[in-house]
Each structure stands twice: as structure tokens, then as C-alpha cells.
Amino acid sequence: MTNANDFSLAELVIVAAAEAWRGDGEMLATGIGPLPRIAAGLAKLTFAPGLMLTDGEAYTVEEPIPLGPRGDRPLRPSGWMPYSRIFDSVWSGKRHAMVTPVQVDRFAQANISALGDFRKPKVQMLGVRGFPGNSVCHKNSMFLPSHSKRTFTEAEVDVVASVGHNPSRWPLNANRKPVDIGIIVTNLCVFDYNGPDHAAQVLSLHPGVSFEEVQAQTGFTLLRGPNMHVSAAPTEEQLAIIRHLDPGEIRTSVIKGNPPGQKAA
Amino acid sequence: MNKEMDTRSVVAQLRDGMTIGVGGWGPRRKPMALIREILRSDLKDLTVVAYGGPEIGMLCASGKARKLVYGFVSLDAIPIEPYFRKAREAGAVDVDELDEGLLLLGLQAAGQQLPFLPTRVGLGSDVMTYNPYLKTVRSPYEDGEELLAMKAIRLDAALIHVSRSDRLGNTQTDGPDPYFDTLFARAADRVFVTAEEVVDRIDISHPHLAKNNLFERSLVTGVVSAPLGAHPTTSHDSYGWDMAHLRAYGTSASEEGGWKRYFDEFIAGGEESYFDRVGGRAHVSALPIPAF
């Protein structure tokens, strides 16, 4: 395997995001949005063959479905996964999703519901959708394409759609097993919430990005992870799989300006 | 026994202030012919319960919805239903915004004649903050765990679109996903279905599709023949959603007087005029079902 010299930031992000599912075994992997979906497919086709994927509609598939029009390729379902069984799967805990919230805070609480006052929102967004249940039942990772203080907020998120490590929000006698947050992948870095007392800590910085720069764009304090390193460049093999999973290059439209993976000095 | 009715006689059975559940999922399998009949009526102050699509937007735009109970309101390719968004940002409608699974459990509780069902879903989130009627309950067993008691969502009526029905009220729903139509039917005092086709006896004409039957006929009050009646939403396996129409509808939400123009152009004149204006029945029946 040789590292590619020429790759985009989106491709580097896909490779970093795929790592979320390493070691998950036969988990249902749901990547919502183009980069997480490609990442889940990449994980399955390289180091995580046990992952289960869906067609995004109602079936499980053994081969990840490329983004874009299906054309003449027939759907080859391995099983049936209507929404009722998605909920069964969510509630059993045997799922690991990667989602893209609009706001995330220091507790890893996330918001896709509304901005401003929920009762008369400045911006109505998607609503809480399945986030409350997903976050108490199974593991969730996140991808945010635009790392800034607006997305990683100084205060708590405007509406807590998915729960995090904030004890004050829980009823006294609830079964508070720790919320399972995987990795947070952004256009600048990868971090998790596995520092002391669930503090956010940077695991890797994308090439050319400094820790200070990430901190300056984040509304809460970040720690340097014990093995903080530079995010790995994609290999030629990984790039070939990414091209196969995204023949229409939808990945070029996700991160503003589709910058190269190696940030210009 | 013959449960066949028309859309007008269904709407005549509905009352101001009722809680109405709508089957389907986003822009999929919505009983739009009945929704349009409601829009043409003087019904008002409705509480609408749904995994919402354009029906919620239209009932907001027309001022007929006083309250919404939803897991989401989306047109899929247009992630946030434009008229729903407009109503929310104007503070014009009361809402119970629920986790999608809580909505499922609320309907299930109602169908099982229970006051609530226990769950961890919603705990620790702002669903508890903004639905202050939600309470918790302690497990009576050794664990003593405190759980959210999802209150039953009882429906005065459920409106559901199916592939076919017979006059007895036996129905079949084709397509890859039943969504939660079963739960809407069980939670409701009365169920009205619109059908792509109405046959005399489904057991005689379509016995091989019996697994597509989602709820028993004893739950069904009325059956309406409404071919293409889910337009502009998808009706599996007959036709896909009409994204061009939905986009034009969505754009009207940002225009001054947009809803009135949409209503006058498409809805006011009745269903036959509706299909003429959206491009004809042949056009609609040929709309491709989207693949992902």
C-alpha cells in the first residue's frame, strides 16, 4: 500500500471517518450524508467485513451501494430492514451511526432540531428525528464539514436532540450507562470525548492544521490526546474504493471549496 | 357490507378540533386526495399526527392545523417541509416534537389500549423539556430504573393510503416498507383508506398478496377509490414522488401569496382538475419510483 500524493480533504476525511467502525463486528453501520456513507462502505470493503449496511430504503445489502443513480444495477438485498426493524435495531444497541449535527457542545450533546428558542425558532431545522433514541441506545460518531465556534458551541446547544455527558439533564434514578460517543471527524481534525471526565481531546490533526488553529475554531476547551498525530493520507487502494463508491464525485461538494488534503503552506 | 365512500363523505365525518393521524412517511404514501378534500372544506383546529410530509405543510399553510405531533416533517430531497418551516418560525402552530421512536410507542400504546409504554428514548434530551406533559415511571422490579412513560396518542381518525382495498375494508399495501400505517390504524377510533384501486373481493382477485395486508378490516370505517391519490407523494409500487411538483410547491412558500396561488391553481377545482393541472394522469402514473 502506498500513500497517495494527490488527494482531496474530503477523501482524507472519508478515510479518517471509516476508522469509526473499526472493531465493531456485525454492527449495523449507518453513515448519514455522502462522506459518512462512503466511509461506512470503505470500512466494510477494507477492515470491517462484518458490518451490515442498508440501501437507505428498506433492505440490508452485502455490497455497499455507490452514491448516485443506480442505473441498471439491480438491488441485491440480503435481508429486509423496514423502519420498524431499524427501531428494533436501534433499541437493541446493535447499531453505530455517523451523523452530521448542526451544533455540538462540550458534553457531546448535539442539535439538529432548531436554532434559537425552540418555541418560536429563528431557524426550524430537521426536528429531533431519531437522535434522542439513537443517543441513549447505541454508539454515535459525527462528521461536521465546517469546524467553527458556531458548530462547536461555547454554551450548550440550543436544543439537545442527542444526549451527551451532561448529568444534570437526567432523571435521578435513570439507568445512566455512559453515552457511547465514537469519533468526531471535521474538516480540521479528529477528536473524541474520552479525555478525563469525558473531556474533548484531539486524536489527529489534518495535514497542515495546528492544534492552536483547531482550538481557536472551537467554543470549548480541547485537550491534546496522548498520541496526537497527523491524520493519515489515503492509500491508492482506498482512493480506488472511494472512486468506486462515489462515481459521480458527490464528495467534491461536501467541504466548502473542495480543498486538497495537504493544506497549502 | 359495502364500505365504499367518496372523499367528501369522509370529510363530512370529521369534526373541528379532532386529532387526525396520517399514514405514510415523509413524501411517501400520503392520502393526499383526502388531504386536498380537507383543504377544500371548512374543517379547522385540527391536531395532525404524522411522520410528516406535504400534508402537514399544506394543513399549516391553510391554517387548518392548530397543533402538530410529529417525528419529522420532510420532503426528503427538500429536507425541511417549507410551509412547516414557515409556520414554526412564525410561531403559528403548537407542536409536540417527538423522537421518531416515541411517536411509534405513543401510537402503539393507544392501539394496545394502554395509558403509556416505558422507554429510555427521550431521557436526557430536550424532548422532555418541550413536551412537559411527558412523565417518568419507576420500574417495579429490583432495578428500580426510572423510565420515560410515553403517553398513548389516541387518534379520532386515521387517514391511510393503500394499494388496493375491497368493499369489505380488506386492504393491501405494496412496496418495500409498511412504515407505521399498522400503528396509525390501531390507534384510531375510525380509519379511512384511499386506495389505488377498489376491488369487489380481494380474497378472490389478489389472494397471493395477503402478506401485504397491514391491518384487519374490522378497523376500517371507509374505503375511497382514489387512483393516483397519493400524488405528489410516492405510492409503491405504482408511481414515484413528483419532485418537480414538490419543488414548485416548496418555492411558493417563500413567495407573497404563494399558498393562495397554489391552492387556487391546483386544489380549488377538485381532483379531476388537479390531475389536468399537474400534467395529466398518464404523466403521474409514469413518475419513476426513486432508488437509493
Coordinates of C-alpha atoms in Angstrom, one line a residue:
Chain A
M1 CA 0.0 0.0 0.0
T2 CA 1.4 3.3 -1.0
N3 CA 0.1 6.7 0.3
A4 CA -1.3 8.8 -2.4
N5 CA 0.3 12.2 -3.1
D6 CA -2.8 13.8 -4.7
F7 CA -6.0 13.6 -2.7
S8 CA -8.7 15.9 -1.5
L9 CA -9.6 16.8 2.1
A10 CA -12.9 15.1 1.6
E11 CA -11.0 11.9 0.7
L12 CA -8.8 12.2 3.8
V13 CA -11.9 12.8 5.9
I14 CA -13.5 9.6 4.4
V15 CA -10.5 7.5 5.4
A16 CA -10.5 9.1 8.9
A17 CA -14.2 8.6 9.3
A18 CA -14.1 4.9 8.3
E19 CA -12.0 4.3 11.4
A20 CA -15.1 5.0 13.5
W21 CA -16.3 1.5 12.7
R22 CA -13.1 -0.4 13.3
G23 CA -13.7 -3.3 15.7
D24 CA -17.5 -3.0 15.5
G25 CA -18.0 -6.6 14.3
E26 CA -21.5 -7.2 12.9
M27 CA -22.9 -3.8 13.8
L28 CA -25.5 -2.1 11.6
A29 CA -23.4 0.8 10.2
T30 CA -25.3 3.9 9.2
G31 CA -23.5 6.7 7.6
I32 CA -25.9 9.6 7.0
G33 CA -24.8 12.0 4.3
P34 CA -22.3 11.4 1.5
L35 CA -19.0 11.3 3.3
P36 CA -20.2 9.1 6.2
R37 CA -21.9 6.8 3.8
I38 CA -18.8 6.4 1.7
A39 CA -16.8 5.9 4.9
A40 CA -19.0 3.1 6.1
G41 CA -18.7 1.4 2.7
L42 CA -14.9 1.9 2.8
A43 CA -14.7 0.3 6.2
K44 CA -16.8 -2.7 5.1
L45 CA -14.7 -3.2 2.0
T46 CA -11.4 -3.0 3.8
F47 CA -11.0 -3.8 7.5
A48 CA -14.6 -4.4 8.8
P49 CA -16.3 -7.0 6.6
G50 CA -18.8 -7.9 9.3
L51 CA -20.6 -4.6 9.1
M52 CA -24.1 -4.6 7.9
L53 CA -25.2 -1.8 5.6
T54 CA -28.6 -0.8 4.1
D55 CA -29.7 0.6 0.8
G56 CA -31.1 3.6 2.6
E57 CA -34.6 2.5 2.0
A58 CA -35.7 -0.9 3.3
Y59 CA -33.1 -3.6 2.7
T60 CA -29.8 -4.8 4.0
V61 CA -27.0 -5.2 1.4
E62 CA -23.7 -7.1 1.5
E63 CA -22.1 -4.8 -1.1
P64 CA -22.2 -1.1 -0.3
I65 CA -24.3 0.8 -2.8
P66 CA -22.5 3.6 -4.7
L67 CA -23.9 7.1 -4.4
G68 CA -26.0 8.5 -7.2
P69 CA -28.4 6.9 -9.7
R70 CA -28.4 3.2 -9.6
G71 CA -28.8 2.8 -13.3
D72 CA -29.3 -0.8 -14.5
R73 CA -27.6 -2.3 -11.5
P74 CA -30.2 -4.5 -9.7
L75 CA -30.6 -4.2 -6.0
R76 CA -29.4 -7.3 -4.3
P77 CA -30.9 -7.4 -0.8
S78 CA -29.5 -9.7 1.8
G79 CA -32.4 -9.0 4.2
W80 CA -35.4 -6.8 4.9
M81 CA -34.9 -3.7 7.1
P82 CA -38.0 -1.6 7.0
Y83 CA -38.1 1.3 9.5
S84 CA -39.8 -0.8 12.2
R85 CA -36.8 -3.0 12.2
I86 CA -34.4 0.0 12.2
F87 CA -36.0 0.9 15.5
D88 CA -35.7 -2.6 16.8
S89 CA -32.0 -2.5 15.9
V90 CA -31.6 1.0 17.4
W91 CA -33.2 0.0 20.7
S92 CA -31.1 -3.3 20.9
G93 CA -28.0 -1.2 20.7
K94 CA -26.5 -3.1 17.7
R95 CA -26.0 0.0 15.5
H96 CA -23.3 2.6 15.1
A97 CA -24.4 5.7 13.2
M98 CA -22.3 8.6 11.9
V99 CA -24.4 11.8 11.8
T100 CA -23.9 15.4 11.0
P101 CA -25.4 17.7 13.6
V102 CA -25.6 21.5 13.2
Q103 CA -24.4 22.2 16.7
V104 CA -22.3 20.1 19.1
D105 CA -21.2 21.2 22.7
R106 CA -18.6 20.2 25.3
F107 CA -20.8 17.5 26.6
A108 CA -21.1 15.9 23.1
Q109 CA -24.8 16.9 23.1
A110 CA -25.9 17.6 19.5
N111 CA -28.7 19.6 17.8
I112 CA -30.5 19.1 14.5
S113 CA -33.9 20.4 15.8
A114 CA -34.0 24.2 15.7
L115 CA -31.8 27.3 16.3
G116 CA -32.8 29.9 18.8
D117 CA -35.8 29.5 21.1
F118 CA -37.5 26.1 20.3
R119 CA -41.0 27.6 20.9
K120 CA -40.5 30.1 18.1
P121 CA -37.3 29.1 16.4
K122 CA -35.1 31.5 14.5
V123 CA -34.4 28.6 12.2
Q124 CA -36.5 25.4 12.2
M125 CA -34.2 22.6 11.2
L126 CA -35.0 18.8 10.9
G127 CA -36.5 18.3 14.3
V128 CA -35.0 15.9 16.8
R129 CA -35.8 13.0 14.4
G130 CA -34.3 9.8 15.9
F131 CA -31.4 11.5 17.8
P132 CA -32.8 11.2 21.4
G133 CA -33.3 7.4 21.0
N134 CA -30.2 6.8 19.0
S135 CA -28.0 8.5 21.5
V136 CA -29.3 6.6 24.6
C137 CA -29.3 3.3 22.8
H138 CA -26.3 2.9 20.5
K139 CA -22.9 4.3 19.6
N140 CA -22.8 7.5 17.5
S141 CA -20.0 9.2 15.7
M142 CA -20.2 12.6 14.0
F143 CA -18.9 14.3 10.9
L144 CA -19.0 18.1 10.6
P145 CA -17.8 19.7 7.4
S146 CA -17.3 23.2 8.8
H147 CA -15.4 23.3 12.1
S148 CA -16.2 26.6 13.8
K149 CA -17.4 28.2 17.0
R150 CA -20.8 28.2 15.6
T151 CA -20.9 24.5 15.2
F152 CA -18.8 23.6 18.3
T153 CA -20.6 25.9 20.6
E154 CA -19.4 27.6 23.8
A155 CA -22.7 27.3 25.5
E156 CA -24.9 24.2 25.4
V157 CA -26.5 23.5 22.1
D158 CA -29.8 25.3 21.5
V159 CA -31.9 22.1 21.6
V160 CA -30.5 18.9 23.0
A161 CA -31.5 16.4 20.4
S162 CA -28.9 13.8 21.1
V163 CA -27.8 13.3 24.7
G164 CA -24.2 13.5 25.8
H165 CA -22.2 13.5 29.1
N166 CA -24.3 16.1 31.0
P167 CA -25.5 14.5 34.2
S168 CA -27.8 17.5 35.1
R169 CA -30.2 16.6 32.3
W170 CA -31.0 13.1 33.6
P171 CA -33.8 12.0 36.0
L172 CA -32.5 10.9 39.3
N173 CA -33.0 7.2 39.0
A174 CA -32.4 6.7 35.3
N175 CA -30.0 4.0 34.2
R176 CA -27.2 6.3 33.2
K177 CA -24.8 4.0 31.5
P178 CA -22.3 6.2 29.8
V179 CA -23.5 7.6 26.5
D180 CA -21.4 6.0 23.7
I181 CA -19.8 8.6 21.6
G182 CA -17.3 7.5 18.9
I183 CA -15.2 9.9 17.0
I184 CA -15.9 13.4 15.8
V185 CA -14.4 14.0 12.3
T186 CA -14.2 17.5 10.9
N187 CA -12.6 19.4 8.1
L188 CA -9.7 20.2 10.6
C189 CA -9.2 17.2 12.8
V190 CA -10.5 14.1 14.5
F191 CA -11.4 14.2 18.2
D192 CA -13.2 12.2 20.8
Y193 CA -14.7 12.7 24.3
N194 CA -12.5 10.2 26.1
G195 CA -10.3 12.6 28.0
P196 CA -10.6 13.0 31.8
D197 CA -14.3 13.3 32.8
H198 CA -15.3 13.0 29.1
A199 CA -13.2 16.0 28.1
A200 CA -12.8 16.5 24.3
Q201 CA -9.3 15.5 23.1
V202 CA -7.8 15.8 19.7
L203 CA -6.7 12.5 18.3
S204 CA -5.3 13.7 15.0
L205 CA -4.8 16.9 13.0
H206 CA -5.3 17.0 9.3
P207 CA -2.1 17.8 7.4
G208 CA -1.1 21.4 7.8
V209 CA -3.5 22.2 10.6
S210 CA -2.2 23.2 14.0
F211 CA -3.7 22.4 17.4
E212 CA -4.0 26.2 18.2
E213 CA -5.9 26.7 15.0
V214 CA -8.5 24.0 15.9
Q215 CA -8.8 25.4 19.4
A216 CA -9.4 28.9 18.1
Q217 CA -12.3 27.5 16.0
T218 CA -13.8 25.6 18.9
G219 CA -16.2 27.1 21.5
F220 CA -15.0 24.7 24.3
T221 CA -11.6 23.6 25.6
L222 CA -9.8 20.8 23.8
L223 CA -7.0 18.7 25.1
R224 CA -4.1 17.2 23.2
G225 CA -4.7 13.5 23.0
P226 CA -1.9 11.4 24.4
N227 CA -0.9 10.2 20.9
M228 CA -2.0 13.2 18.9
H229 CA -0.7 12.8 15.3
V230 CA -1.3 13.9 11.7
S231 CA -4.3 12.3 10.1
A232 CA -3.3 9.5 7.7
A233 CA -3.2 10.2 4.0
P234 CA -5.4 7.8 1.9
T235 CA -3.7 4.9 0.2
E236 CA -4.1 4.4 -3.6
E237 CA -6.2 1.3 -2.7
Q238 CA -8.5 3.4 -0.5
L239 CA -8.8 6.1 -3.2
A240 CA -9.8 3.4 -5.8
I241 CA -12.6 2.2 -3.4
I242 CA -13.8 5.8 -2.8
R243 CA -14.0 6.4 -6.5
H244 CA -16.0 3.2 -6.9
L245 CA -18.4 4.2 -4.1
D246 CA -18.8 7.7 -5.4
P247 CA -18.6 7.6 -9.2
G248 CA -20.4 10.9 -9.6
E249 CA -17.9 12.7 -7.3
I250 CA -20.6 13.9 -4.9
R251 CA -17.8 14.1 -2.3
T252 CA -16.4 17.2 -4.1
S253 CA -19.4 19.2 -3.0
V254 CA -19.4 18.5 0.8
I255 CA -16.5 20.6 2.1
K256 CA -16.5 24.2 1.0
G257 CA -14.2 24.8 -1.9
N258 CA -13.2 21.1 -2.1
P259 CA -9.7 21.8 -0.9
P260 CA -6.7 19.5 -1.3
G261 CA -5.9 17.1 1.6
Q262 CA -2.5 18.7 2.1
K263 CA -3.2 22.3 3.2
A264 CA -1.2 24.9 1.3
A265 CA 1.6 26.4 3.5
Chain B
M1 CA -71.4 -4.9 3.6
N2 CA -70.0 -2.1 1.5
K3 CA -67.6 0.5 3.0
E4 CA -67.0 2.4 -0.2
M5 CA -67.4 6.2 0.2
D6 CA -66.1 9.3 -1.6
T7 CA -63.7 11.8 -0.2
R8 CA -66.4 14.3 0.6
S9 CA -68.4 11.9 2.7
V10 CA -65.2 11.0 4.7
V11 CA -64.6 14.7 5.4
A12 CA -68.2 15.1 6.5
Q13 CA -67.5 12.6 9.3
L14 CA -64.6 14.7 10.6
R15 CA -65.1 17.5 13.1
D16 CA -63.3 20.7 14.1
G17 CA -60.7 20.1 16.8
M18 CA -60.2 16.4 16.0
T19 CA -56.9 14.6 16.3
I20 CA -56.1 13.1 12.9
G21 CA -53.3 10.6 12.2
V22 CA -51.9 10.4 8.7
G23 CA -50.1 7.2 7.5
G24 CA -47.1 7.1 5.2
W25 CA -43.6 8.5 5.8
G26 CA -42.4 12.0 4.5
P27 CA -43.1 12.2 0.8
R28 CA -44.2 8.5 0.7
R29 CA -47.7 7.1 0.5
K30 CA -49.7 10.0 1.9
P31 CA -53.5 10.0 1.4
M32 CA -53.3 13.3 -0.5
A33 CA -56.7 13.1 -2.2
L34 CA -58.3 13.2 1.3
I35 CA -55.9 15.9 2.4
R36 CA -57.0 18.0 -0.6
E37 CA -60.7 17.4 0.3
I38 CA -60.0 18.6 3.8
L39 CA -58.3 21.7 2.4
R40 CA -61.4 22.4 0.3
S41 CA -63.6 22.0 3.4
D42 CA -64.3 24.4 6.4
L43 CA -62.7 22.0 8.9
K44 CA -60.4 23.7 11.4
D45 CA -58.4 23.5 14.6
L46 CA -57.1 20.0 13.8
T47 CA -54.3 18.2 15.6
V48 CA -52.3 16.3 13.0
V49 CA -50.1 13.3 13.9
A50 CA -47.7 12.0 11.4
Y51 CA -44.3 11.1 10.1
G52 CA -44.9 14.2 8.2
G53 CA -44.6 15.2 4.5
P54 CA -46.5 17.7 2.4
E55 CA -49.8 17.0 4.2
I56 CA -48.5 18.8 7.3
G57 CA -47.2 21.7 5.2
M58 CA -50.5 22.1 3.4
L59 CA -52.6 21.9 6.6
C60 CA -50.3 24.5 8.2
A61 CA -50.4 26.8 5.1
S62 CA -54.2 26.7 5.1
G63 CA -54.4 27.4 8.8
K64 CA -56.3 24.2 9.4
A65 CA -53.7 22.7 11.7
R66 CA -53.7 24.1 15.3
K67 CA -51.3 21.5 16.6
L68 CA -48.7 19.1 15.1
V69 CA -47.4 15.9 16.7
Y70 CA -44.5 14.6 14.6
G71 CA -41.3 12.8 14.4
F72 CA -40.2 14.9 11.4
V73 CA -41.8 16.9 8.6
S74 CA -39.7 16.4 5.4
L75 CA -39.9 16.1 1.7
D76 CA -36.7 14.1 1.6
A77 CA -34.9 15.9 -1.3
I78 CA -36.2 19.1 0.4
P79 CA -35.1 18.2 3.9
I80 CA -37.4 20.6 5.8
E81 CA -41.0 20.9 4.6
P82 CA -41.1 24.6 3.5
Y83 CA -44.6 25.5 4.8
F84 CA -44.0 23.6 8.1
R85 CA -40.8 25.6 8.5
K86 CA -42.6 28.8 7.8
A87 CA -45.3 28.0 10.4
R88 CA -42.8 27.1 13.0
E89 CA -40.6 30.2 12.5
A90 CA -43.8 32.3 12.8
G91 CA -44.8 30.6 16.0
A92 CA -48.1 29.9 14.2
V93 CA -48.7 26.3 15.4
D94 CA -48.4 24.3 18.6
V95 CA -46.1 21.3 18.4
D96 CA -45.2 18.1 20.2
E97 CA -41.9 17.4 18.5
L98 CA -41.1 13.8 19.4
D99 CA -38.3 11.4 18.7
E100 CA -39.5 9.2 15.8
G101 CA -39.5 6.2 18.1
L102 CA -41.5 7.9 20.8
L103 CA -44.2 8.6 18.2
L104 CA -44.2 4.9 17.4
L105 CA -44.5 4.0 21.1
G106 CA -47.3 6.5 21.6
L107 CA -49.3 5.1 18.8
Q108 CA -48.6 1.5 19.9
A109 CA -49.8 2.3 23.4
A110 CA -53.0 3.7 22.1
G111 CA -53.5 0.6 19.9
Q112 CA -52.9 -1.6 22.9
Q113 CA -55.4 0.4 25.0
L114 CA -52.6 1.3 27.4
P115 CA -52.0 4.7 29.0
F116 CA -48.3 4.6 28.2
L117 CA -45.3 2.5 27.3
P118 CA -42.0 2.7 29.1
T119 CA -38.8 3.5 27.3
R120 CA -35.4 5.1 27.7
V121 CA -35.9 7.1 24.5
G122 CA -36.1 10.8 25.2
L123 CA -34.5 10.8 28.6
G124 CA -31.7 13.4 29.0
S125 CA -32.9 15.3 25.9
D126 CA -34.9 18.4 25.3
V127 CA -37.8 16.2 24.2
M128 CA -38.6 16.2 28.0
T129 CA -38.2 20.0 28.2
Y130 CA -40.5 20.9 25.3
N131 CA -43.1 18.2 25.9
P132 CA -43.7 18.9 29.6
Y133 CA -46.6 16.5 29.8
L134 CA -44.2 13.6 29.5
K135 CA -43.6 12.0 32.8
T136 CA -41.3 9.2 34.1
V137 CA -42.2 6.0 35.8
R138 CA -40.1 3.7 38.1
S139 CA -39.6 0.0 37.3
P140 CA -41.4 -2.0 40.0
Y141 CA -38.7 -4.7 39.8
E142 CA -35.3 -4.8 41.7
D143 CA -33.6 -2.5 39.2
G144 CA -35.9 0.4 40.1
E145 CA -35.0 2.1 36.9
E146 CA -36.7 5.4 36.1
L147 CA -38.0 5.4 32.5
L148 CA -39.9 7.8 30.3
A149 CA -43.6 6.9 30.2
M150 CA -44.6 7.6 26.6
K151 CA -48.2 8.7 26.7
A152 CA -50.7 7.0 24.4
I153 CA -51.5 9.0 21.3
R154 CA -55.2 8.3 20.7
L155 CA -56.5 9.3 17.3
D156 CA -60.1 10.3 16.4
A157 CA -59.4 9.2 12.9
A158 CA -56.5 7.9 10.8
L159 CA -56.2 8.6 7.0
I160 CA -54.1 6.0 5.2
H161 CA -53.3 5.4 1.5
V162 CA -53.2 1.7 0.4
S163 CA -52.5 0.0 -2.9
R164 CA -55.9 -1.8 -3.1
S165 CA -58.9 -2.4 -1.0
D166 CA -62.1 -4.3 -1.3
R167 CA -65.5 -3.1 -0.4
L168 CA -65.4 -5.0 2.9
G169 CA -62.4 -3.0 4.0
N170 CA -59.7 -5.6 3.4
T171 CA -56.6 -3.8 2.2
Q172 CA -53.2 -4.5 0.7
T173 CA -50.2 -2.2 0.8
D174 CA -47.4 -2.9 -1.7
G175 CA -43.9 -1.7 -1.6
P176 CA -40.8 -2.3 0.4
D177 CA -41.8 -0.7 3.7
P178 CA -45.1 -0.7 5.6
Y179 CA -43.9 2.3 7.7
F180 CA -46.2 2.6 10.7
D181 CA -49.6 2.5 9.0
T182 CA -50.5 -0.5 11.1
L183 CA -50.0 1.5 14.3
F184 CA -51.9 4.5 13.0
A185 CA -54.8 2.2 12.1
R186 CA -54.8 0.6 15.6
A187 CA -54.6 3.9 17.4
A188 CA -57.6 5.4 15.7
D189 CA -61.4 5.3 16.5
R190 CA -62.0 5.4 12.8
V191 CA -59.8 4.5 9.8
F192 CA -60.4 5.9 6.3
V193 CA -58.3 4.5 3.5
T194 CA -57.8 5.8 0.0
A195 CA -56.9 3.1 -2.5
E196 CA -55.2 3.0 -5.9
E197 CA -57.9 0.5 -6.8
V198 CA -61.0 -0.8 -5.1
V199 CA -62.0 -4.4 -6.0
D200 CA -65.0 -6.4 -5.0
R201 CA -63.3 -9.2 -3.1
I202 CA -59.5 -9.0 -2.5
D203 CA -59.5 -12.7 -1.4
I204 CA -60.7 -13.7 -4.9
S205 CA -58.7 -11.2 -7.0
H206 CA -55.4 -10.9 -5.1
P207 CA -55.1 -13.9 -2.7
H208 CA -51.3 -14.2 -3.4
L209 CA -50.7 -10.7 -1.8
A210 CA -52.3 -11.5 1.6
K211 CA -49.0 -10.7 3.4
N212 CA -49.4 -7.1 2.2
N213 CA -52.4 -6.7 4.4
L214 CA -51.3 -4.4 7.3
F215 CA -54.5 -4.2 9.5
E216 CA -57.7 -6.1 9.7
R217 CA -60.9 -4.9 8.0
S218 CA -62.7 -4.5 11.4
L219 CA -60.6 -1.4 11.9
V220 CA -61.6 0.2 8.6
T221 CA -64.6 2.5 8.5
G222 CA -64.5 3.7 5.0
V223 CA -62.8 3.0 1.7
V224 CA -62.3 5.6 -1.1
S225 CA -61.3 4.8 -4.6
A226 CA -58.5 7.3 -5.3
P227 CA -56.3 6.2 -8.2
L228 CA -53.1 8.3 -8.1
G229 CA -54.5 9.7 -4.9
A230 CA -51.1 9.8 -3.2
H231 CA -49.7 12.4 -5.7
P232 CA -47.4 14.3 -5.3
T233 CA -46.0 11.6 -2.9
T234 CA -44.9 8.1 -3.9
S235 CA -47.4 5.1 -4.0
H236 CA -45.4 1.9 -4.1
D237 CA -45.3 0.1 -6.5
S238 CA -47.4 2.3 -8.8
Y239 CA -45.6 5.7 -9.1
G240 CA -42.9 7.8 -7.6
W241 CA -43.0 11.2 -5.9
D242 CA -43.3 14.2 -8.2
M243 CA -40.2 16.1 -7.2
A244 CA -40.7 18.8 -9.8
H245 CA -44.2 19.5 -8.4
L246 CA -42.9 19.4 -4.8
R247 CA -40.1 21.8 -5.7
A248 CA -42.6 24.3 -7.2
Y249 CA -44.9 23.9 -4.2
G250 CA -41.9 24.4 -1.9
T251 CA -40.9 27.5 -3.8
S252 CA -44.4 29.0 -3.4
A253 CA -43.8 29.0 0.4
S254 CA -41.3 31.9 0.0
E255 CA -43.5 33.9 -2.3
E256 CA -46.0 36.5 -1.2
G257 CA -49.5 35.0 -1.5
G258 CA -47.8 31.7 -2.6
W259 CA -50.2 29.4 -0.8
K260 CA -53.3 31.1 -2.2
R261 CA -51.9 30.8 -5.7
Y262 CA -51.0 27.1 -5.2
F263 CA -54.4 26.4 -3.7
D264 CA -56.3 28.2 -6.5
E265 CA -54.3 26.7 -9.3
F266 CA -54.2 23.0 -8.1
I267 CA -56.6 22.3 -5.3
A268 CA -59.7 24.5 -5.5
G269 CA -61.1 23.0 -8.7
G270 CA -61.4 19.4 -7.4
E271 CA -59.5 16.2 -8.2
E272 CA -60.1 15.9 -12.0
S273 CA -58.9 19.5 -12.4
Y274 CA -56.0 18.7 -10.1
F275 CA -54.7 15.9 -12.4
D276 CA -55.1 18.1 -15.5
R277 CA -53.1 20.8 -13.9
V278 CA -50.2 18.6 -12.7
G279 CA -49.7 17.2 -16.1
G280 CA -52.3 14.5 -16.6
R281 CA -52.9 11.1 -15.1
A282 CA -50.6 9.4 -17.7
H283 CA -47.8 11.7 -16.6
V284 CA -48.3 10.9 -12.9
S285 CA -48.7 7.2 -13.4
A286 CA -45.3 7.2 -15.2
L287 CA -43.4 9.0 -12.5
P288 CA -40.4 6.8 -11.6
I289 CA -40.1 5.4 -8.1
P290 CA -36.8 6.8 -6.8
A291 CA -33.9 4.3 -6.0
F292 CA -31.2 5.0 -3.4

